[in-house]
CSV table of C-alpha atoms and ligand atoms in Angstrom, one decimal:
chain,number,residue,atom,x,y,z
A,1,UNK,CA,113.1,78.4,98.8
A,2,UNK,CA,110.0,79.9,100.4
A,3,UNK,CA,110.3,83.4,101.8
A,4,UNK,CA,109.2,81.9,105.1
A,5,UNK,CA,111.8,79.3,105.1
A,6,UNK,CA,114.4,82.0,104.7
A,7,UNK,CA,112.7,84.0,107.3
A,8,UNK,CA,113.3,81.2,109.7
A,9,UNK,CA,117.0,81.9,110.0
A,10,UNK,CA,116.5,85.6,110.9
A,11,UNK,CA,118.8,86.8,113.6
A,12,UNK,CA,118.6,89.9,115.8
A,13,UNK,CA,120.1,92.3,113.4
A,14,UNK,CA,120.6,95.9,112.3
A,15,UNK,CA,117.5,98.0,112.3
A,16,UNK,CA,115.4,99.9,109.8
A,17,UNK,CA,116.4,100.6,106.3
A,18,UNK,CA,119.9,99.3,106.5
A,19,UNK,CA,118.3,95.9,106.7
A,20,UNK,CA,116.9,96.3,103.2
A,21,UNK,CA,120.4,96.4,101.9
A,22,UNK,CA,121.0,92.9,103.1
A,23,UNK,CA,119.1,91.8,100.1
A,24,UNK,CA,121.7,93.3,97.9
A,25,UNK,CA,124.5,91.3,99.5
A,26,UNK,CA,126.0,88.6,97.4
A,27,UNK,CA,127.9,85.4,98.0
A,28,UNK,CA,128.6,84.0,101.4
A,29,UNK,CA,127.7,87.3,103.2
A,30,UNK,CA,124.1,86.9,102.0
A,31,UNK,CA,121.9,86.8,105.1
A,32,UNK,CA,118.7,85.1,105.6
A,33,UNK,CA,115.9,87.5,106.5
A,34,UNK,CA,112.2,87.9,105.9
A,35,UNK,CA,112.9,91.1,104.0
A,36,UNK,CA,115.3,89.3,101.7
A,37,UNK,CA,114.3,90.0,98.2
A,38,UNK,CA,116.1,90.4,94.9
A,39,UNK,CA,116.7,94.1,94.3
A,40,UNK,CA,113.9,94.3,91.7
A,41,UNK,CA,111.4,93.2,94.3
A,42,UNK,CA,112.3,96.0,96.6
A,43,UNK,CA,110.6,98.6,94.5
A,44,UNK,CA,110.2,101.3,97.2
A,45,UNK,CA,113.3,101.4,99.3
A,46,UNK,CA,112.1,104.2,101.5
A,47,UNK,CA,110.5,104.5,105.0
A,48,UNK,CA,107.0,103.1,105.0
A,49,UNK,CA,103.9,103.1,107.3
A,50,UNK,CA,101.8,99.9,107.7
A,51,UNK,CA,98.4,100.1,109.3
A,52,UNK,CA,96.8,96.6,108.7
A,53,UNK,CA,98.7,93.6,109.8
A,54,UNK,CA,97.7,90.8,112.2
A,55,UNK,CA,100.2,89.8,114.9
A,56,UNK,CA,98.9,86.2,114.8
A,57,UNK,CA,99.2,86.2,111.0
A,58,UNK,CA,102.8,87.4,111.1
A,59,UNK,CA,104.7,84.9,113.1
A,60,UNK,CA,107.9,83.3,112.0
A,61,UNK,CA,107.6,79.6,111.1
A,62,UNK,CA,110.9,78.8,113.0
A,63,UNK,CA,109.4,80.4,116.1
A,64,UNK,CA,106.3,78.2,115.9
A,65,UNK,CA,108.7,75.1,115.6
A,66,UNK,CA,110.8,76.3,118.5
A,67,UNK,CA,107.9,76.9,120.8
A,68,UNK,CA,106.2,73.7,119.9
A,69,UNK,CA,109.4,71.8,120.7
A,70,UNK,CA,109.8,73.7,124.0
A,71,UNK,CA,106.2,73.0,125.1
A,72,UNK,CA,106.2,69.4,123.8
A,73,UNK,CA,103.4,70.2,121.3
A,74,UNK,CA,103.0,67.9,118.3
A,75,UNK,CA,103.0,69.5,114.9
A,76,UNK,CA,102.3,67.8,111.6
A,77,UNK,CA,105.7,68.9,110.3
A,78,UNK,CA,109.1,69.5,111.9
A,79,UNK,CA,111.0,71.6,109.4
A,80,UNK,CA,110.4,75.1,108.3
A,81,UNK,CA,109.9,74.1,104.7
A,82,UNK,CA,107.3,71.4,105.6
A,83,UNK,CA,105.5,73.5,108.2
A,84,UNK,CA,105.4,76.4,105.8
A,85,UNK,CA,103.6,74.3,103.2
A,86,UNK,CA,101.1,73.2,105.8
A,87,UNK,CA,100.3,76.8,106.9
A,88,UNK,CA,100.4,78.9,103.7
A,89,UNK,CA,97.7,79.5,101.1
A,90,UNK,CA,99.3,79.1,97.7
A,91,UNK,CA,96.2,79.5,95.5
A,92,UNK,CA,93.2,81.8,95.8
A,93,UNK,CA,90.8,80.3,98.4
A,94,UNK,CA,87.9,81.7,100.5
A,95,UNK,CA,88.0,83.8,103.6
A,96,UNK,CA,86.6,80.9,105.5
A,97,UNK,CA,89.3,78.5,104.4
A,98,UNK,CA,91.9,81.2,105.1
A,99,UNK,CA,90.6,81.8,108.6
A,100,UNK,CA,90.8,78.0,109.2
A,101,UNK,CA,94.6,78.3,108.7
A,102,UNK,CA,95.1,79.9,112.1
A,103,UNK,CA,94.0,76.6,113.7
A,104,UNK,CA,97.2,75.0,112.3
A,105,UNK,CA,99.4,76.8,114.8
A,106,UNK,CA,97.6,79.1,117.2
A,107,UNK,CA,97.5,76.4,119.9
A,108,UNK,CA,101.3,76.5,119.9
A,109,UNK,CA,101.6,80.1,120.9
A,110,UNK,CA,98.4,80.7,122.9
A,111,UNK,CA,98.7,80.6,126.7
A,112,UNK,CA,102.5,81.0,126.7
A,113,UNK,CA,103.8,84.3,128.0
A,114,UNK,CA,107.3,83.8,126.7
A,115,UNK,CA,106.0,82.8,123.2
A,116,UNK,CA,103.7,85.8,123.0
A,117,UNK,CA,106.4,88.3,124.0
A,118,UNK,CA,108.8,86.7,121.5
A,119,UNK,CA,106.3,86.9,118.5
A,120,UNK,CA,105.7,90.6,119.3
A,121,UNK,CA,109.4,91.4,119.6
A,122,UNK,CA,110.3,89.5,116.4
A,123,UNK,CA,107.4,91.1,114.6
A,124,UNK,CA,108.9,94.5,115.2
A,125,UNK,CA,112.3,93.3,114.0
A,126,UNK,CA,110.7,91.9,110.8
A,127,UNK,CA,108.9,95.2,110.1
A,128,UNK,CA,112.1,97.2,110.7
A,129,UNK,CA,113.8,95.0,108.1
A,130,UNK,CA,111.1,95.9,105.6
A,131,UNK,CA,111.8,99.6,106.1
A,132,UNK,CA,108.6,100.2,108.1
A,133,UNK,CA,109.1,103.1,110.5
A,134,UNK,CA,105.6,103.1,112.0
A,135,UNK,CA,103.3,100.1,112.3
A,136,UNK,CA,99.9,99.4,113.9
A,137,UNK,CA,99.6,95.7,114.6
A,138,UNK,CA,96.4,94.0,115.5
A,139,UNK,CA,95.3,90.8,117.3
A,140,UNK,CA,92.6,89.3,119.4
A,141,UNK,CA,93.8,89.0,123.0
A,142,UNK,CA,91.2,86.3,123.6
A,143,UNK,CA,92.7,84.1,120.9
A,144,UNK,CA,96.0,84.1,122.8
A,145,UNK,CA,94.6,83.6,126.3
A,146,UNK,CA,93.7,80.4,128.2
A,147,UNK,CA,91.8,81.8,131.2
A,148,UNK,CA,89.0,84.4,131.5
A,149,UNK,CA,87.9,83.6,128.0
A,150,UNK,CA,84.8,81.7,127.1
A,151,UNK,CA,85.2,79.4,125.3
A,152,UNK,CA,88.9,78.8,125.8
A,153,UNK,CA,90.2,78.8,122.2
A,154,UNK,CA,92.2,76.2,120.3
A,155,UNK,CA,91.3,73.3,122.6
A,156,UNK,CA,93.6,74.5,125.3
A,157,UNK,CA,93.3,73.4,128.9
A,158,UNK,CA,92.5,76.2,131.3
A,159,UNK,CA,95.7,78.0,132.3
A,160,UNK,CA,96.5,81.3,133.9
A,161,UNK,CA,96.9,83.8,131.0
A,162,UNK,CA,94.0,86.1,130.7
A,163,UNK,CA,93.2,88.4,127.7
A,164,UNK,CA,94.3,91.3,129.9
A,165,UNK,CA,97.7,89.8,130.6
A,166,UNK,CA,98.1,89.0,126.9
A,167,UNK,CA,97.8,92.7,126.1
A,168,UNK,CA,100.4,93.4,128.8
A,169,UNK,CA,102.8,90.8,127.4
A,170,UNK,CA,102.4,91.9,123.8
A,171,UNK,CA,103.0,95.5,124.9
A,172,UNK,CA,106.3,94.4,126.5
A,173,UNK,CA,107.4,92.6,123.4
A,174,UNK,CA,106.5,95.5,121.1
A,175,UNK,CA,108.2,98.1,123.2
A,176,UNK,CA,111.4,96.1,123.6
A,177,UNK,CA,111.3,95.7,119.8
A,178,UNK,CA,110.8,99.4,119.4
A,179,UNK,CA,113.9,100.1,121.5
A,180,UNK,CA,116.0,97.5,119.7
A,181,UNK,CA,115.1,98.3,116.2
A,182,UNK,CA,114.3,102.0,116.3
A,183,UNK,CA,110.8,102.0,114.9
A,184,UNK,CA,107.5,102.9,116.4
A,185,UNK,CA,104.9,100.0,116.9
A,186,UNK,CA,101.4,100.5,118.3
A,187,UNK,CA,98.6,98.0,118.6
A,188,UNK,CA,94.9,97.6,117.8
A,189,UNK,CA,92.8,95.1,119.7
A,190,UNK,CA,90.4,93.0,117.7
A,191,UNK,CA,86.8,92.0,118.4
A,192,UNK,CA,85.8,88.9,116.5
A,193,UNK,CA,82.6,88.9,114.5
A,194,UNK,CA,81.5,85.5,115.8
A,195,UNK,CA,82.2,86.3,119.5
A,196,UNK,CA,80.2,89.4,120.4
A,197,UNK,CA,80.4,88.5,124.0
A,198,UNK,CA,84.2,89.4,124.0
A,199,UNK,CA,83.7,92.9,122.6
A,200,UNK,CA,83.0,94.8,125.8
A,201,UNK,CA,86.3,93.2,127.2
A,202,UNK,CA,88.1,94.6,124.2
A,203,UNK,CA,86.9,98.1,124.6
A,204,UNK,CA,87.8,98.0,128.3
A,205,UNK,CA,91.3,96.7,127.4
A,206,UNK,CA,91.6,99.5,124.9
A,207,UNK,CA,90.8,102.0,127.6
A,208,UNK,CA,93.1,100.4,130.2
A,209,UNK,CA,96.1,100.2,127.9
A,210,UNK,CA,95.6,103.4,125.8
A,211,UNK,CA,98.7,104.9,127.4
A,212,UNK,CA,100.8,101.8,126.9
A,213,UNK,CA,100.6,101.4,123.1
A,214,UNK,CA,97.1,100.4,122.3
A,215,UNK,CA,95.6,102.9,119.9
A,216,UNK,CA,92.3,101.4,118.5
A,217,UNK,CA,89.6,98.8,118.4
A,218,UNK,CA,89.0,96.6,115.3
A,219,UNK,CA,86.3,94.0,114.3
A,220,UNK,CA,87.7,91.0,112.4
A,221,UNK,CA,86.5,87.6,111.3
A,222,UNK,CA,83.6,86.4,109.2
A,223,UNK,CA,81.9,89.4,107.6
A,224,UNK,CA,78.7,87.5,106.9
A,225,UNK,CA,77.7,88.1,110.5
A,226,UNK,CA,76.3,91.7,110.8
A,227,UNK,CA,76.2,93.8,113.9
A,228,UNK,CA,72.4,94.3,114.0
A,229,UNK,CA,72.3,90.6,114.8
A,230,UNK,CA,75.1,91.0,117.3
A,231,UNK,CA,74.6,94.1,119.5
A,232,UNK,CA,77.7,93.3,121.5
A,233,UNK,CA,79.9,94.8,118.9
A,234,UNK,CA,77.7,97.9,118.5
A,235,UNK,CA,77.7,98.5,122.2
A,236,UNK,CA,81.5,98.1,122.4
A,237,UNK,CA,82.0,100.6,119.4
A,238,UNK,CA,79.6,103.1,121.0
A,239,UNK,CA,81.7,103.0,124.2
A,240,UNK,CA,84.9,103.3,122.2
A,241,UNK,CA,83.5,106.4,120.4
A,242,UNK,CA,82.3,107.8,123.7
A,243,UNK,CA,85.8,107.4,125.2
A,244,UNK,CA,87.7,108.7,122.2
A,245,UNK,CA,89.2,105.2,121.3
A,246,UNK,CA,90.0,105.1,117.6
A,247,UNK,CA,88.0,102.6,115.5
A,248,UNK,CA,88.6,100.5,112.4
A,249,UNK,CA,86.4,97.7,111.1
A,250,UNK,CA,87.1,94.9,108.6
A,251,UNK,CA,84.3,95.5,106.0
A,252,UNK,CA,83.8,95.1,102.3
A,253,UNK,CA,86.6,92.5,102.1
A,254,UNK,CA,84.2,89.7,101.1
A,255,UNK,CA,81.1,91.3,102.5
A,256,UNK,CA,78.7,93.5,100.5
A,257,UNK,CA,78.8,97.4,100.6
A,258,UNK,CA,76.1,97.3,103.3
A,259,UNK,CA,78.7,95.9,105.7
A,260,UNK,CA,80.9,99.0,104.9
A,261,UNK,CA,77.9,101.3,105.4
A,262,UNK,CA,77.2,99.6,108.8
A,263,UNK,CA,80.9,100.0,109.8
A,264,UNK,CA,80.9,103.7,109.0
A,265,UNK,CA,77.4,104.7,110.1
A,266,UNK,CA,76.7,102.4,113.0
A,267,UNK,CA,80.1,101.5,114.3
A,268,UNK,CA,81.5,104.9,113.5
A,269,UNK,CA,84.6,103.4,111.9
A,270,UNK,CA,87.3,106.0,111.1
A,271,UNK,CA,89.1,103.6,108.7
A,272,UNK,CA,87.9,100.6,106.8
A,273,UNK,CA,89.8,97.3,106.7
A,274,UNK,CA,90.0,96.3,103.0
A,275,UNK,CA,86.8,97.9,101.8
A,276,UNK,CA,87.1,96.7,98.2
A,277,UNK,CA,83.4,96.0,97.7
A,278,UNK,CA,82.6,99.6,98.5
A,279,UNK,CA,83.0,100.1,94.8
A,280,UNK,CA,79.8,98.1,94.1
A,281,UNK,CA,77.8,101.0,95.6
A,282,UNK,CA,78.9,104.1,93.8
A,283,UNK,CA,76.8,106.4,96.0
A,284,UNK,CA,78.5,105.0,99.2
A,285,UNK,CA,81.9,105.2,97.5
A,286,UNK,CA,81.5,108.8,96.6
A,287,UNK,CA,80.3,109.6,100.1
A,288,UNK,CA,83.4,107.9,101.6
A,289,UNK,CA,85.7,109.7,99.1
A,290,UNK,CA,84.2,113.0,100.1
A,291,UNK,CA,84.7,112.1,103.8
A,292,UNK,CA,88.3,111.2,103.1
A,293,UNK,CA,87.7,107.7,104.5
A,294,UNK,CA,90.9,105.6,104.7
A,295,UNK,CA,90.9,102.2,103.1
A,296,UNK,CA,93.4,99.7,104.5
A,297,UNK,CA,94.3,97.8,101.3
A,298,UNK,CA,96.1,94.4,101.3
A,299,UNK,CA,96.8,93.4,97.7
A,300,UNK,CA,98.4,90.0,98.1
A,301,UNK,CA,95.9,89.0,100.8
A,302,UNK,CA,92.9,90.1,98.7
A,303,UNK,CA,93.9,87.6,96.0
A,304,UNK,CA,94.5,84.6,98.2
A,305,UNK,CA,91.4,85.1,100.4
A,306,UNK,CA,89.4,85.2,97.2
A,307,UNK,CA,88.2,88.7,98.1
A,308,UNK,CA,89.2,90.1,94.7
A,309,UNK,CA,89.7,89.0,91.2
A,310,UNK,CA,93.1,87.1,91.0
A,311,UNK,CA,94.0,89.3,88.0
A,312,UNK,CA,95.8,92.1,89.8
A,313,UNK,CA,95.2,94.4,86.8
A,314,UNK,CA,91.6,94.5,87.8
A,315,UNK,CA,92.2,95.3,91.5
A,316,UNK,CA,90.0,97.9,93.2
A,317,UNK,CA,93.0,99.8,94.5
A,318,UNK,CA,93.6,100.9,90.9
A,319,UNK,CA,90.3,102.8,91.1
A,320,UNK,CA,91.3,104.1,94.5
A,321,UNK,CA,94.5,105.4,93.0
A,322,UNK,CA,92.8,107.0,90.0
A,323,UNK,CA,90.3,108.8,92.3
A,324,UNK,CA,93.1,109.9,94.7
A,325,UNK,CA,91.4,108.1,97.5
A,326,UNK,CA,93.0,107.8,100.9
A,327,UNK,CA,94.5,104.3,101.3
A,328,UNK,CA,97.5,102.3,102.6
A,329,UNK,CA,99.2,99.2,101.3
A,330,UNK,CA,99.5,96.4,103.9
A,331,UNK,CA,100.5,92.7,104.3
A,332,UNK,CA,97.5,91.6,106.5
A,333,UNK,CA,98.8,88.1,107.3
A,334,UNK,CA,102.3,87.6,105.8
A,335,UNK,CA,102.8,84.2,107.5
A,336,UNK,CA,99.7,82.7,105.8
A,337,UNK,CA,100.3,84.4,102.4
A,338,UNK,CA,104.1,83.7,102.6
A,339,UNK,CA,104.6,87.3,101.7
A,340,UNK,CA,106.4,90.5,102.8
A,341,UNK,CA,105.4,94.1,102.5
A,342,UNK,CA,107.9,94.3,99.5
A,343,UNK,CA,105.7,91.8,97.7
A,344,UNK,CA,102.6,94.0,98.1
A,345,UNK,CA,104.6,97.0,96.8
A,346,UNK,CA,106.1,95.1,93.9
A,347,UNK,CA,102.7,93.7,93.0
A,348,UNK,CA,101.3,97.2,92.9
A,349,UNK,CA,104.2,98.3,90.7
A,350,UNK,CA,104.3,95.4,88.4
A,351,UNK,CA,100.6,94.7,87.8
A,352,UNK,CA,98.9,98.0,88.7
A,353,UNK,CA,101.3,100.6,87.4
A,354,UNK,CA,102.2,102.2,90.7
A,355,UNK,CA,105.0,104.7,90.7
A,356,UNK,CA,107.4,106.0,93.3
A,357,UNK,CA,105.3,109.2,93.5
A,358,UNK,CA,102.2,107.2,94.3
A,359,UNK,CA,104.0,105.2,96.9
A,360,UNK,CA,105.1,108.4,98.6
A,361,UNK,CA,101.6,109.9,98.4
A,362,UNK,CA,99.9,106.8,99.9
A,363,UNK,CA,102.4,106.6,102.7
A,364,UNK,CA,101.8,110.2,103.6
A,365,UNK,CA,98.1,109.5,103.5
A,366,UNK,CA,98.7,106.5,105.7
A,367,UNK,CA,100.6,108.6,108.3
A,368,UNK,CA,97.8,111.2,108.2
A,369,UNK,CA,95.3,108.4,108.9
A,370,UNK,CA,97.2,106.6,111.6
A,371,UNK,CA,95.9,106.5,115.2
A,372,UNK,CA,98.8,108.3,116.8
A,373,UNK,CA,98.2,111.4,118.9
A,374,UNK,CA,98.4,114.6,116.8
A,375,UNK,CA,101.9,115.6,118.0
A,376,UNK,CA,103.4,112.2,117.2
A,377,UNK,CA,101.6,112.1,113.9
A,378,UNK,CA,103.2,115.4,112.9
A,379,UNK,CA,106.6,114.0,113.8
A,380,UNK,CA,106.0,110.9,111.7
A,381,UNK,CA,104.8,113.0,108.7
A,382,UNK,CA,107.9,115.2,109.1
A,383,UNK,CA,110.1,112.1,109.1
A,384,UNK,CA,108.5,110.8,105.9
A,385,UNK,CA,108.6,114.1,104.1
A,386,UNK,CA,112.3,114.5,104.9
A,387,UNK,CA,113.0,110.9,103.7
A,388,UNK,CA,111.0,111.5,100.5
A,389,UNK,CA,112.9,114.8,99.7
A,390,UNK,CA,109.7,116.8,100.2
A,391,UNK,CA,111.2,119.2,102.7
A,392,UNK,CA,114.7,120.1,104.0
A,393,UNK,CA,116.0,117.9,106.8
A,394,UNK,CA,115.8,119.5,110.2
A,395,UNK,CA,118.6,117.2,111.5
A,396,UNK,CA,122.0,118.7,112.3
B,401,2ND,O1,91.7,89.4,106.3
B,401,2ND,C1,91.1,89.1,107.4
B,401,2ND,N1,89.8,89.3,107.4
B,401,2ND,C2,89.1,89.0,108.5
B,401,2ND,N2,89.6,88.5,109.6
B,401,2ND,C3,91.0,88.3,109.6
B,401,2ND,C4,91.8,88.6,108.5
B,401,2ND,N3,93.0,88.3,108.8
B,401,2ND,C5,93.0,87.8,110.1
B,401,2ND,N4,91.8,87.8,110.6
B,401,2ND,C6,91.3,87.3,111.9
B,401,2ND,C7,92.0,86.0,112.3
B,401,2ND,C8,92.9,86.4,113.4
B,401,2ND,O2,93.0,85.4,114.4
B,401,2ND,C9,92.1,87.6,114.0
B,401,2ND,C10,92.9,88.5,114.9
B,401,2ND,O3,94.1,88.9,114.4
B,401,2ND,O4,91.7,88.3,112.9
């Protein structure tokens, strides 16, 4: 059965690492969760940090079906199994084909407050079940809105949910999830490459909600569109830098190293989303290594979007590891890749020779590179070091 089909039956359950143990249950007590894996697939059964995952690429299929039913929206399939096969990418494709997958279901969730709050809440539950203790989740508020957005996305009729209120509703879902599942969840708001006219809204929303869980700005979408041609993004990133809003940019996923260079030098990105093709420009790569630039690596995603060679033994993260670069392992869009964070870790172990020590190291680097304020970052690092046996526990 597909992981997603199993994910469908997830219920509100026990938080954090205990959830990983459900995969070890046998017989009739076996529960259905997204994090359900055979024991050998859970190769790093310790607290983790995830920095690159899209909320709209991490929705449960059952939730899409439930919301469609409630709203009377037609879908081309009405079981989890069937809808899963409509949505997922099974074979390596292109970034363009991958981005087209969102149109299969975004119209179901967009414009509906209850649906948006639910996906945010369930997202936190799913991450807790994977053993994630800190996550930064990203999305485009415009893609979930149906008013004060031009054009209104996904062929929706005009309604009353603005990008601003989308952020408010997502924040509510995330913080309720944090309380229920005892993990920390923060958000990153995405500008979209093809919609530079939305980018100033995004930086204003980052400013407005910076004390309610929004930690950074991102630029996602089709990388063939550069910023020189679209000054809206550059202006938004300048304002973000001016106001101390953290910045990450999707770059070097399928685009050439020049897009990475532009992200770092023009947009003042502090982290690079993906960044694989940086390796094609050794001078740039060395410069970023020296700067301790963080690369948000998404192994399973990089194969299915066609960003990297499908042979994982040739993956750029192997070079990053060899060079002791600063990087994280992330799911990106687990709905569309029919994946979990465990699959990214087990892929790294099975095909790229990753060890427990490297998993610990990269999670520490991820925590160091997260967008939390310094005090909270220190607490997160302390939590990880204790869990990894690097320091004595301070708990009594
Ligand atoms: O891997 C990606 N590269 C570029 N854009 C992406 C990727 N995954 C998701 N997106 C886009 C589609 C989503 O609707 C948007 C905001 O989450 O970001």
